[in-house]
mmCIF file of C-alpha atoms and ligand atoms in Angstrom:
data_model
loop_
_atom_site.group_PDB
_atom_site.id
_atom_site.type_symbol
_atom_site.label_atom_id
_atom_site.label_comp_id
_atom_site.label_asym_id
_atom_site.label_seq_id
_atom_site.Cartn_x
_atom_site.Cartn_y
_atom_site.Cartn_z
ATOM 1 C CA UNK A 77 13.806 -41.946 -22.942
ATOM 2 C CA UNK A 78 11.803 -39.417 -21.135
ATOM 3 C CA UNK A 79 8.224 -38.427 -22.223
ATOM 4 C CA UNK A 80 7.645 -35.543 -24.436
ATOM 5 C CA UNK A 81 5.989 -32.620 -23.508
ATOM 6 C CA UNK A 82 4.425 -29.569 -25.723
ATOM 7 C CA UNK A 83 4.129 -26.788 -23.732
ATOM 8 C CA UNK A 84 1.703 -23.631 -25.446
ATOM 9 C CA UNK A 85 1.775 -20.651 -24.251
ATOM 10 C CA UNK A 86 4.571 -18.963 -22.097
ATOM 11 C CA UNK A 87 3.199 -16.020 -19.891
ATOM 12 C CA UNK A 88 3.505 -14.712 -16.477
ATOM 13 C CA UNK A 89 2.053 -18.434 -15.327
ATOM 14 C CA UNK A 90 3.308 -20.936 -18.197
ATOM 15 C CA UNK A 91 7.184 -19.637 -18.365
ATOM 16 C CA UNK A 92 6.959 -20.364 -14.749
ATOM 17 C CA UNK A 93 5.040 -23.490 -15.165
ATOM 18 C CA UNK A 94 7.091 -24.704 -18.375
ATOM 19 C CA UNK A 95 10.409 -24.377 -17.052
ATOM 20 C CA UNK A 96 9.442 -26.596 -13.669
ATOM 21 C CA UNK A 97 8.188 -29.469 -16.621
ATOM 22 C CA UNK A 98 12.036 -28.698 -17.996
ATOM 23 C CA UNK A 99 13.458 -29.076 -14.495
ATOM 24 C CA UNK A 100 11.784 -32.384 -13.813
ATOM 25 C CA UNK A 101 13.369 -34.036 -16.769
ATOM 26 C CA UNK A 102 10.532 -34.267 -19.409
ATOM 27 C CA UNK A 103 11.700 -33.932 -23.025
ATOM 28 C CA UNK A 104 9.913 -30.087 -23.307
ATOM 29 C CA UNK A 105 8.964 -28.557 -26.711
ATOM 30 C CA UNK A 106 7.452 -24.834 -26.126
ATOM 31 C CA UNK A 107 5.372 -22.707 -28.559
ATOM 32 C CA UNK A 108 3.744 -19.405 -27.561
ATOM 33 C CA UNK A 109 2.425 -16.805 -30.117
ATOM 34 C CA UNK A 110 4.503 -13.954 -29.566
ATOM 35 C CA UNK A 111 7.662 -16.268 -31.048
ATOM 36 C CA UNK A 112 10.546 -13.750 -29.077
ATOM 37 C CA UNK A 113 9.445 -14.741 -25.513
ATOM 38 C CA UNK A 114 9.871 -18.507 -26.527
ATOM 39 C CA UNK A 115 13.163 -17.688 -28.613
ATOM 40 C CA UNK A 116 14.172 -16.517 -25.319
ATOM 41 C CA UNK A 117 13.168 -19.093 -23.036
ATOM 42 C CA UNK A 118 14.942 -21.668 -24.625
ATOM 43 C CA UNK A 119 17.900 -19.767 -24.819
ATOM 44 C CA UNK A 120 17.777 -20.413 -20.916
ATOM 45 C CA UNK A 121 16.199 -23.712 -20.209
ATOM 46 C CA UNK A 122 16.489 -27.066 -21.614
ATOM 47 C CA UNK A 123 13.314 -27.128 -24.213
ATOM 48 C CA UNK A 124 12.999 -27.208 -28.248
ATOM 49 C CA UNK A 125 11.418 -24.452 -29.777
ATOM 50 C CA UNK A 126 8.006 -25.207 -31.909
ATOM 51 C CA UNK A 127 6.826 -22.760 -34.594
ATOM 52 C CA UNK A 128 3.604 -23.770 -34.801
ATOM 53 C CA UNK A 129 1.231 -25.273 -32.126
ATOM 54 C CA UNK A 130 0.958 -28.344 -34.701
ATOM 55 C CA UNK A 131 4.885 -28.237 -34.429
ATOM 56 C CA UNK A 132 4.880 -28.694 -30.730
ATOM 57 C CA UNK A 133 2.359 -31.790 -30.385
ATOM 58 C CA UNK A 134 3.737 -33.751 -33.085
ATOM 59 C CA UNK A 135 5.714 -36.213 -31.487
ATOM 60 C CA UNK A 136 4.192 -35.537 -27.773
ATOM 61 C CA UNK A 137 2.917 -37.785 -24.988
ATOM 62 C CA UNK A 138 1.310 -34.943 -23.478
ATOM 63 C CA UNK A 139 0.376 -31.314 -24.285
ATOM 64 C CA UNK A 140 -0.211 -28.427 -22.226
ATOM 65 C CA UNK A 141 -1.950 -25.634 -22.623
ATOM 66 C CA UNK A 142 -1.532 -22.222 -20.818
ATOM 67 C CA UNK A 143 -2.899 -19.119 -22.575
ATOM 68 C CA UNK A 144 -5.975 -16.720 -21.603
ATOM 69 C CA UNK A 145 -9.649 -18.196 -22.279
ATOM 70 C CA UNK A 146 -11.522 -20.441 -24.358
ATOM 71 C CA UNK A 147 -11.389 -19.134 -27.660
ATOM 72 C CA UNK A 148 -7.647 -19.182 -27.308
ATOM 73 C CA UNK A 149 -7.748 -22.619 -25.856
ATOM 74 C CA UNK A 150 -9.898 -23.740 -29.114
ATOM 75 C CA UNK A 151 -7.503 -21.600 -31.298
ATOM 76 C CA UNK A 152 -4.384 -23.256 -30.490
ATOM 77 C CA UNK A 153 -5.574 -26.709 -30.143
ATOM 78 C CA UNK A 154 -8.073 -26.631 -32.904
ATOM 79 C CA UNK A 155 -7.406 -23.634 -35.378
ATOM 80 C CA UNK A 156 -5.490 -23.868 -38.028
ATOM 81 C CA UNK A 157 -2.396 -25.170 -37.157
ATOM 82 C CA UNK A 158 -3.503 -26.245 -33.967
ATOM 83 C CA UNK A 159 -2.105 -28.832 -31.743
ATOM 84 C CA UNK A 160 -5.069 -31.189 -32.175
ATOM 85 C CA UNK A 161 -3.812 -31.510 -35.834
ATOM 86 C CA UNK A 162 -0.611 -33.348 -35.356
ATOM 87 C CA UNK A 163 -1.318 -35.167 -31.969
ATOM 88 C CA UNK A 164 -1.222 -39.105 -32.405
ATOM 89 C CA UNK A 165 -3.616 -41.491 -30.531
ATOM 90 C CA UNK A 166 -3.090 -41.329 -26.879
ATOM 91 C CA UNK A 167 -1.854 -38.039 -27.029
ATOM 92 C CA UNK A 168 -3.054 -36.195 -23.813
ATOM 93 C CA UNK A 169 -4.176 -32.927 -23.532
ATOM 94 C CA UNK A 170 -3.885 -31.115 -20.369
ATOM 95 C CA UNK A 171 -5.254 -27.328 -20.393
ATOM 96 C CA UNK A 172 -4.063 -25.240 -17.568
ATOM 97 C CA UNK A 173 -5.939 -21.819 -18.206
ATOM 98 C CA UNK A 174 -8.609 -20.831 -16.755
ATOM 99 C CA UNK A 175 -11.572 -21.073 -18.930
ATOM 100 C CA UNK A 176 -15.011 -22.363 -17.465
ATOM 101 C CA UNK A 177 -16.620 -25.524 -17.449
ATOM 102 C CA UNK A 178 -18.769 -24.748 -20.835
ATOM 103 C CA UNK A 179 -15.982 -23.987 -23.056
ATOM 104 C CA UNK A 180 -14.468 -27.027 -21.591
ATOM 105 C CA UNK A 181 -17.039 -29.196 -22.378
ATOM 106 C CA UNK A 182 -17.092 -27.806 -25.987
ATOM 107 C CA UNK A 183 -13.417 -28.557 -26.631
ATOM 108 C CA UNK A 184 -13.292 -31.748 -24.991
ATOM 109 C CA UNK A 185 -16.262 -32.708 -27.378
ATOM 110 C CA UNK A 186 -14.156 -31.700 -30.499
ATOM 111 C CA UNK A 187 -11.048 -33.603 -29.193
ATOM 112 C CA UNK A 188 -13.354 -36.792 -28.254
ATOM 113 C CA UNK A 189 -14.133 -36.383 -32.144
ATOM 114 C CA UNK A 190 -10.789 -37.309 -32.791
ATOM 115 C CA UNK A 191 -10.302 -40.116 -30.041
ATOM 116 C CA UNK A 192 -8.614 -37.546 -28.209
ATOM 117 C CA UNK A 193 -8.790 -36.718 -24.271
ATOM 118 C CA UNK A 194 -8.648 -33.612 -22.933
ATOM 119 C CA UNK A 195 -7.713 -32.766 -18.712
ATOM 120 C CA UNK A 196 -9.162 -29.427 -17.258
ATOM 121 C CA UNK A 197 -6.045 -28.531 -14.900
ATOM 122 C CA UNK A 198 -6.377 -25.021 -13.794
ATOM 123 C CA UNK A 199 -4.033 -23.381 -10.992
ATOM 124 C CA UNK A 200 -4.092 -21.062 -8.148
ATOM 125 C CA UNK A 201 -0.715 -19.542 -6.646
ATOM 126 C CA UNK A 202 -0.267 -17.201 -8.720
ATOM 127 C CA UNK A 203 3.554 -16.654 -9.948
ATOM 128 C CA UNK A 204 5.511 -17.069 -7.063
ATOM 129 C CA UNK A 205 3.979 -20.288 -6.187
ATOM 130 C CA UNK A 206 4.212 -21.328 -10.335
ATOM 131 C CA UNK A 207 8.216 -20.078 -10.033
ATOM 132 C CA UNK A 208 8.568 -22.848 -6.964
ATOM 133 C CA UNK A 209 6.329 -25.303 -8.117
ATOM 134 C CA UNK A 210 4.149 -24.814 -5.862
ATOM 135 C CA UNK A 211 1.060 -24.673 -7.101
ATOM 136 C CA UNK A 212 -2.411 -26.220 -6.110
ATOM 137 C CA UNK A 213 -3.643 -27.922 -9.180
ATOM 138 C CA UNK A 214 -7.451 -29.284 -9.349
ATOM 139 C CA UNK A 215 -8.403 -31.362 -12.095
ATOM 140 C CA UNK A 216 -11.790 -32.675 -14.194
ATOM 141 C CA UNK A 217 -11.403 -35.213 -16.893
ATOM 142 C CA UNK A 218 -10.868 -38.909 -16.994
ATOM 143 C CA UNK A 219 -9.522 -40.577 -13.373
ATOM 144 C CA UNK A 220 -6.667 -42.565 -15.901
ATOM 145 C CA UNK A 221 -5.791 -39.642 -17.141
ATOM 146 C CA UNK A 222 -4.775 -38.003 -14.378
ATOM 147 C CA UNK A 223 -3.346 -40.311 -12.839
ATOM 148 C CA UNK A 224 -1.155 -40.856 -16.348
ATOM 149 C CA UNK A 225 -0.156 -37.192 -15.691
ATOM 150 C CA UNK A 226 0.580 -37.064 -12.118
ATOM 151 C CA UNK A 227 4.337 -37.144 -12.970
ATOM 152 C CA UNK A 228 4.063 -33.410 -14.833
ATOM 153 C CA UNK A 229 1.549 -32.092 -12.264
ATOM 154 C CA UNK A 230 3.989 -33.497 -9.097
ATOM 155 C CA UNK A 231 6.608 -31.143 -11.588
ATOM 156 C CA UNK A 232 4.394 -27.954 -11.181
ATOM 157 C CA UNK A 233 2.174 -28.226 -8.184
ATOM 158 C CA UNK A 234 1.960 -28.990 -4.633
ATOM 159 C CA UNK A 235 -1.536 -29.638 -3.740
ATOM 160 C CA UNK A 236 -2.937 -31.802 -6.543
ATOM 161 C CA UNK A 237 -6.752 -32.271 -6.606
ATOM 162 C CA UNK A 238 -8.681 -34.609 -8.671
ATOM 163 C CA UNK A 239 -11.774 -32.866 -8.776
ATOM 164 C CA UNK A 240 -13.802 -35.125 -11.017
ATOM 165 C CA UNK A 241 -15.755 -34.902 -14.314
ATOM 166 C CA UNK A 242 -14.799 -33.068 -17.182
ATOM 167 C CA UNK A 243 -15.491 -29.539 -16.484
ATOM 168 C CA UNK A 244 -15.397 -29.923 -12.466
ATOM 169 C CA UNK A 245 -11.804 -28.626 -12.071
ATOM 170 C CA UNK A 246 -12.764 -25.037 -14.102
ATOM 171 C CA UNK A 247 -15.698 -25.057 -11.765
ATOM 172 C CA UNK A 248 -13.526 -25.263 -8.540
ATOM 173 C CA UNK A 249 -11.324 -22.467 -9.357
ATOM 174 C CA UNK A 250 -14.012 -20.242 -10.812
ATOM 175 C CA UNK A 251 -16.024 -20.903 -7.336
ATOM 176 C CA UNK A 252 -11.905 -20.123 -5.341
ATOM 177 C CA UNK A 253 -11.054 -17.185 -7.728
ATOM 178 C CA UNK A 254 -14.843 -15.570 -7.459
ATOM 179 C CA UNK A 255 -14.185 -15.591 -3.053
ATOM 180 C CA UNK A 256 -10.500 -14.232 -3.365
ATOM 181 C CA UNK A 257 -11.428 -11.265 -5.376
ATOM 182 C CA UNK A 258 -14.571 -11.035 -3.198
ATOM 183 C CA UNK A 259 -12.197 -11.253 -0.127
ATOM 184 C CA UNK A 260 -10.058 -8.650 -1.880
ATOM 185 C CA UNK A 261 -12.759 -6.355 -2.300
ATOM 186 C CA UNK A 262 -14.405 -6.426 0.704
ATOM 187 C CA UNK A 263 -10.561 -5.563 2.552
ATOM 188 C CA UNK A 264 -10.264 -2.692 0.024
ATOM 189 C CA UNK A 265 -13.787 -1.608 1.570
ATOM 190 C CA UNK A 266 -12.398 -1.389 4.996
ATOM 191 C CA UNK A 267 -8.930 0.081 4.527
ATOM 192 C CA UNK A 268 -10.985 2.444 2.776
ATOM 193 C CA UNK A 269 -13.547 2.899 5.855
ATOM 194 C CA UNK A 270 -10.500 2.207 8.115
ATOM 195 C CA UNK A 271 -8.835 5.345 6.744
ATOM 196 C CA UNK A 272 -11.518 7.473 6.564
ATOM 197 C CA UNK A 273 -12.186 6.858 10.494
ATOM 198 C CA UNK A 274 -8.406 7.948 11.227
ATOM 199 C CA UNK A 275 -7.556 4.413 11.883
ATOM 200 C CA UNK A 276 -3.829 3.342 12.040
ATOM 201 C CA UNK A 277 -3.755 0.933 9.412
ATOM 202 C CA UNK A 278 -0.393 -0.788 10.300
ATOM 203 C CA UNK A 279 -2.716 -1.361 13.901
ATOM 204 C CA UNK A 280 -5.903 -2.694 11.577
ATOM 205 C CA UNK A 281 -4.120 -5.030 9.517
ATOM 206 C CA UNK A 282 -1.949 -6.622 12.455
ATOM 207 C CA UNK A 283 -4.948 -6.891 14.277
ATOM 208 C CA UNK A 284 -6.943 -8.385 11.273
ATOM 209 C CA UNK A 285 -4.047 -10.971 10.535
ATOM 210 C CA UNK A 286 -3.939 -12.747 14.050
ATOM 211 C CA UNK A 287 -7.483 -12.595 14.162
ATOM 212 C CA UNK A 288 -10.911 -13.626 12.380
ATOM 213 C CA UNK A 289 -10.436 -10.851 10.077
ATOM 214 C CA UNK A 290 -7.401 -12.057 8.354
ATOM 215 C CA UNK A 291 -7.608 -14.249 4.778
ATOM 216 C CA UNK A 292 -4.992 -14.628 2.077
ATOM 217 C CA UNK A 293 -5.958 -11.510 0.262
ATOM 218 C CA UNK A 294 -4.872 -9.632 3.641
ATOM 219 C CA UNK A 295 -1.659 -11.223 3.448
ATOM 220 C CA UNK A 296 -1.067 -10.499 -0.053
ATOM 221 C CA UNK A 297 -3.321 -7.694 -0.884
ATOM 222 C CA UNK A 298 -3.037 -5.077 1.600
ATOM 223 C CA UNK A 299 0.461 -3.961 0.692
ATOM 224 C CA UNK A 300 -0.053 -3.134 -2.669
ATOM 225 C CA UNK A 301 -3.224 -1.844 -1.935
ATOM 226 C CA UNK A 302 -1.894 0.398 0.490
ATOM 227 C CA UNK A 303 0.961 1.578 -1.508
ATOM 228 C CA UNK A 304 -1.089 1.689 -5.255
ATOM 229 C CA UNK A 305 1.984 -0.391 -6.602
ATOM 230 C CA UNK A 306 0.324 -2.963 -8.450
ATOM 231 C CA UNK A 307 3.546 -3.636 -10.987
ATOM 232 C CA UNK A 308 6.122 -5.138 -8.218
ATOM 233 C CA UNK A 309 6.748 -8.375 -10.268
ATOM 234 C CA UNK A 310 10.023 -7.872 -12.089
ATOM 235 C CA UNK A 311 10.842 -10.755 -15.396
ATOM 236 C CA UNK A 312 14.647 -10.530 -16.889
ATOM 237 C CA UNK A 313 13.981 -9.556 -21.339
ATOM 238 C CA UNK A 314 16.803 -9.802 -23.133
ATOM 239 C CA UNK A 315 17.437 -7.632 -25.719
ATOM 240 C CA UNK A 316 18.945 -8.632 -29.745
ATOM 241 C CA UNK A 317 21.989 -6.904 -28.230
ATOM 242 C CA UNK A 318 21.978 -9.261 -25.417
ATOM 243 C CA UNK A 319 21.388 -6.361 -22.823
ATOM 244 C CA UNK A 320 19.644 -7.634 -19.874
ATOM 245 C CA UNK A 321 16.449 -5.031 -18.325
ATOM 246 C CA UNK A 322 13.778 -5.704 -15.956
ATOM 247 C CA UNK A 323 10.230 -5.545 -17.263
ATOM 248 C CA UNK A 324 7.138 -5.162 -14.648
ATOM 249 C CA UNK A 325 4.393 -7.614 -14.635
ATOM 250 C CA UNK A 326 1.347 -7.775 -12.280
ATOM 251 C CA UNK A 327 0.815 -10.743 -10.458
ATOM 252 C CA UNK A 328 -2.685 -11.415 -11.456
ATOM 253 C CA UNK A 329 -4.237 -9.236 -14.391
ATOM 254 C CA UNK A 330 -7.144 -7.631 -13.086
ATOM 255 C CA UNK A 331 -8.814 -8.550 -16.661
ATOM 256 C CA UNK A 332 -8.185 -12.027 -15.725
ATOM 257 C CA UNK A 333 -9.768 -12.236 -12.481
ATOM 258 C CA UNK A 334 -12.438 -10.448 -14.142
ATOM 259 C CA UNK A 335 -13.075 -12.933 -16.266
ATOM 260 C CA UNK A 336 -13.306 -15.735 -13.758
ATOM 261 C CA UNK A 337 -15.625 -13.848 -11.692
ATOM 262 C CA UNK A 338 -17.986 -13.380 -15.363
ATOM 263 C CA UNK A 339 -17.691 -17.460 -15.766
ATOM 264 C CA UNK A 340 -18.850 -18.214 -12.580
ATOM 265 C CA UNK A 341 -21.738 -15.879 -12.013
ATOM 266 C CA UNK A 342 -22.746 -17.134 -15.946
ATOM 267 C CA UNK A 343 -22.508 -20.814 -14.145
ATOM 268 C CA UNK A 344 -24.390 -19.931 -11.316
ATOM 269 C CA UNK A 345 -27.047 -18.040 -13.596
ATOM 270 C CA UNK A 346 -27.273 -21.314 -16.079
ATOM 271 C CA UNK A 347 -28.285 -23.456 -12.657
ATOM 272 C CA UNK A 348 -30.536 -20.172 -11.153
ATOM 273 C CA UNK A 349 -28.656 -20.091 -8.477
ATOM 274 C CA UNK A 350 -27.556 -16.364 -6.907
ATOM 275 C CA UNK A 351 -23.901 -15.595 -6.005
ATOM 276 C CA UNK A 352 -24.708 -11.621 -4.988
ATOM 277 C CA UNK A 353 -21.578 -11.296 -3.297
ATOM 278 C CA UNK A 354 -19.850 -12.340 -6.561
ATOM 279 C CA UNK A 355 -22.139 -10.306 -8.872
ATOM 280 C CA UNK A 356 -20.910 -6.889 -6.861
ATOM 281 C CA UNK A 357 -17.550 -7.926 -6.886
ATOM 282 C CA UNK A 358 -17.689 -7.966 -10.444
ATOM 283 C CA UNK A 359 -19.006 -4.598 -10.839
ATOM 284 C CA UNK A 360 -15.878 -3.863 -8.809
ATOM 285 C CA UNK A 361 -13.347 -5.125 -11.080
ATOM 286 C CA UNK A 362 -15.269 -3.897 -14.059
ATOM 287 C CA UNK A 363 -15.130 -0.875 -12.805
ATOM 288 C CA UNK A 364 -11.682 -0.994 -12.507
ATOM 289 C CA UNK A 365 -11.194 -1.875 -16.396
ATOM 290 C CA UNK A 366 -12.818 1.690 -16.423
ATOM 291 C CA UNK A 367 -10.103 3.411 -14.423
ATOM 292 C CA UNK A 368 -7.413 1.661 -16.818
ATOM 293 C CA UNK A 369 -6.539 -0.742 -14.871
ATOM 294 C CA UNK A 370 -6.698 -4.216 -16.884
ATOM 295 C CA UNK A 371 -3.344 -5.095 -16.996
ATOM 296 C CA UNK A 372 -2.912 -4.268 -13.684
ATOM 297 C CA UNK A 373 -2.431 -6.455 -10.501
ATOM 298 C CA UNK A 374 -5.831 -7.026 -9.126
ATOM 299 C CA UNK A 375 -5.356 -5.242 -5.703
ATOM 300 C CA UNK A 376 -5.991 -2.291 -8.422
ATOM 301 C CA UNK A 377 -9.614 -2.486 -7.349
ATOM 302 C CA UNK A 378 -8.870 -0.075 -3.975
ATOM 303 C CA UNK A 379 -8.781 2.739 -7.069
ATOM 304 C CA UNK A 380 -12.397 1.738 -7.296
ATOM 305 C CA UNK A 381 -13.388 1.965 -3.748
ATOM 306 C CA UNK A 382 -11.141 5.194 -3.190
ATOM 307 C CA UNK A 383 -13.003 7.293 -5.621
ATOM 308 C CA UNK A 384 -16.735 6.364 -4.373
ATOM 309 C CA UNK A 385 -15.288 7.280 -0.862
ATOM 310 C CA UNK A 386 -13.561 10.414 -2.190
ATOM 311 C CA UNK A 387 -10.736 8.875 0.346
ATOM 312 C CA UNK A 388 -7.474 7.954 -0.300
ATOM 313 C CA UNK A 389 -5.121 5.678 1.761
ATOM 314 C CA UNK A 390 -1.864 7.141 0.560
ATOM 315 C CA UNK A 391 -1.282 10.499 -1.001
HETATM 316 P P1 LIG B 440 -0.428 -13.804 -19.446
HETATM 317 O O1 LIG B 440 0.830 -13.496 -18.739
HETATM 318 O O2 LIG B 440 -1.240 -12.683 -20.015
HETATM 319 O O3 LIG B 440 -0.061 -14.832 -20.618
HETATM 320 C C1 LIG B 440 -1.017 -15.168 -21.578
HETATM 321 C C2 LIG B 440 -0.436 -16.181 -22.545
HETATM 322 O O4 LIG B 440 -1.440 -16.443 -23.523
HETATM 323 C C3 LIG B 440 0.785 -15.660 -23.304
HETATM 324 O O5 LIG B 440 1.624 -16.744 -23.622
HETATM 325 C C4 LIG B 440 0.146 -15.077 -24.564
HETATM 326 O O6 LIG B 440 1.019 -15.032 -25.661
HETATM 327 C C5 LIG B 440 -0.913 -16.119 -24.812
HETATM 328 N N1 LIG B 440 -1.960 -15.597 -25.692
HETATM 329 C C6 LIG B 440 -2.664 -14.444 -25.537
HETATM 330 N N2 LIG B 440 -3.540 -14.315 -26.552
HETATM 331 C C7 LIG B 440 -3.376 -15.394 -27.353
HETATM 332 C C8 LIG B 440 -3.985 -15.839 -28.559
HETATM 333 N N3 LIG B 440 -4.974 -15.131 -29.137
HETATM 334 N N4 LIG B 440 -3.566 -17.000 -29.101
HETATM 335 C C9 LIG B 440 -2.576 -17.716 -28.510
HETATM 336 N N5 LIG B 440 -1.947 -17.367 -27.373
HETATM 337 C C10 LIG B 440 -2.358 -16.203 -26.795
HETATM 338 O O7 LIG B 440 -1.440 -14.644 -18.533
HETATM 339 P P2 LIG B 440 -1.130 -15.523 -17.226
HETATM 340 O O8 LIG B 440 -1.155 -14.649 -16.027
HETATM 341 O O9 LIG B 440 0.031 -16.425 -17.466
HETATM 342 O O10 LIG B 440 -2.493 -16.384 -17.165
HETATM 343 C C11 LIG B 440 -2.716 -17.507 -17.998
HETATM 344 C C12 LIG B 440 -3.963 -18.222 -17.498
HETATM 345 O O11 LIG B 440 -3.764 -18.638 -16.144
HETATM 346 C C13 LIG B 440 -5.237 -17.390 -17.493
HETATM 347 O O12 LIG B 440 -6.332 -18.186 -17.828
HETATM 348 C C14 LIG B 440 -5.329 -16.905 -16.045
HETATM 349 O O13 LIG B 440 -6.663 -16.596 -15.666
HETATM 350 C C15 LIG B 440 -4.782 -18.111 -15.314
HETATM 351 N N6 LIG B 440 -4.154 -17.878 -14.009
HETATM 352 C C16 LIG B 440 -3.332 -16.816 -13.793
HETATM 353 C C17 LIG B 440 -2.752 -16.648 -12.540
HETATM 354 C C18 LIG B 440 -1.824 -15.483 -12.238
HETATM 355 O O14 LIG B 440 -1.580 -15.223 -11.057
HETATM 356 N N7 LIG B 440 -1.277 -14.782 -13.218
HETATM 357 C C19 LIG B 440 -2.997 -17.562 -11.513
HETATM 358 C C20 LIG B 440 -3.807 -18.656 -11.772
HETATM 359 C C21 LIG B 440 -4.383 -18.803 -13.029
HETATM 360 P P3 LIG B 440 1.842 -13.678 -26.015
HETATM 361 O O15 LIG B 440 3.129 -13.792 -25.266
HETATM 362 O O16 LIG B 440 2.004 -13.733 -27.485
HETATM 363 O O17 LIG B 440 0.998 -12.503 -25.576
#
């Protein structure tokens, strides 16, 4: 009989993420709070629907959790019907989001209360890569553990890291997520100088990519930063009537990478150590929020660096 996993939490990354578990085989039970988008899901992939988070872990080997940030993490695993509730010893608990090391460390304590263990597993690769299974996958928690789970990681990643202590997977992508959006910004700064020079941009960001100058958030980022589309991932909702639209959904929600940036400079500030690349980058994205851009795709931040220039790259 294959192993049963509770899945929590089904957004841009963990519909993605959950129906890769479903592919692989596992036995998949899915919760997420809005109960429609899980209705849905299992109307098109092989999984059991769970009305409460308690629901979902009852009878499962492991559970996953893929929602926003901490509190949410500690809601669903240790609120009121929580997930923490119903699991039985050995139970495994394997959270996904990205939350920082200290809230980590605070819910692993609570689950250690109850003999349970708890795997930080966050993710970069953002949808496409979660779609494919492609993701890289860095983990902190106990060695057995992960190796225990390698099966439903294998399912969802490609590049799986064990990154060591509790905690030390959270730290990892804070430190990855804090130099893409710091990459991202400082591109947006020259596209932004770039254009205001009368540079051919197609010639800059040729040159950029098959040079020293190129990165991952050139590849990815100067398009919709170029074109202020910041919406371009399209998700099939079904209606009651069973009418089939296309919804937009960013990427990466600027909020979100806002939030990683704020846990690692409050990491880096714990140890007194400086990360003033980071800090600005942050004011960036905040910044951003301000210009009502939250739920959109990151590369939103060129709005930012537009308006101090007075420059902008399209009309
Ligand atoms: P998302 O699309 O906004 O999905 C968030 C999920 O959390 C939804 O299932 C949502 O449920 C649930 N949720 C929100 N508030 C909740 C609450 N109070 N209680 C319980 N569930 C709640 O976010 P995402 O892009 O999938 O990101 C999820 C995590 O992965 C975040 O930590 C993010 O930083 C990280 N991440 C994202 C990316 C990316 O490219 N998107 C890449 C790597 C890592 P509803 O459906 O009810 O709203």
């Amino acid at each position: 009989m294959s192993e049963r996993v509770a899945f929590l939490g089904l957004g841009i990354m963990g519909s993605r993420m959950a129906a890769n578990v479903a592919g692989a085989g596992f036995d998949l039970i899915v919760w997420n709070r809005t109960q429609s988008t899980a209705e849905r899901f299992c109307e098109t992939h092989q999984a059991a629907l769970a009305h409460t988070p308690q629901d979902a872990a009852a009878d499962a080997e492991f559970v996953i959790t893929m929602v926003v940030d901490g509190p949410q993490v500690e809601q669903v695993l240790l609120g009121e019907n929580g997930a923490a509730r119903a699991a039985r010893p050995g139970t495994l608990f394997i959270d996904c989001s990205t939350i920082g090391p200290a809230a980590t460390h605070e819910i692993a304590d609570q689950l250690a209360k109850r003999d349970l263990a708890l795997l930080d597993a966050p993710v970069t690769g953002s949808s496409p890569k979660a779609q494919d299974g492609t993701l890289t996958i860095m983990v902190g928690g106990p060695e057995a553990g992960f190796h225990r789970a390698r099966p439903l990681f294998d399912a969802m990643g490609e590049l799986i890291v064990y990154a060591g202590p509790s905690g030390q997977g959270q730290m990892v992508k804070l430190l990855n997520n804090a130099v893409a959006a710091s990459n991202a910004s400082v591109l947006a700064q020259a596209l932004v100088v770039g254009k205001r020079a009368g540079v051919d941009l197609d010639a800059l960001v040729s040159v950029m990519g098959a040079g020293a100058g190129g990165s991952t958030m050139l590849d990815l980022k100067a398009g919709p930063m170029r074109t202020h589309d910041y919406t371009t991932l399209f998700k099939d909702v079904r209606s009651d009537s069973g009418e089939v639209t296309q919804e937009i959904q960013p990427f990466f929600k600027l909020e979100h990478m806002l939030k990683d940036v704020r846990l690692c400079l409050e990491e880096g500030q714990a140890l007194g150590v400086p990360f003033p690349a980071a800090a600005l980058t942050r004011e960036i994205l905040s910044a951003s929020t301000g210009r009502g851009h939250a739920d959109h795709d990151f590369s939103a931040m060129i709005d930012v660096i537009e308006a101090a220039a007075d420059t902008r790259l399209t009309e």
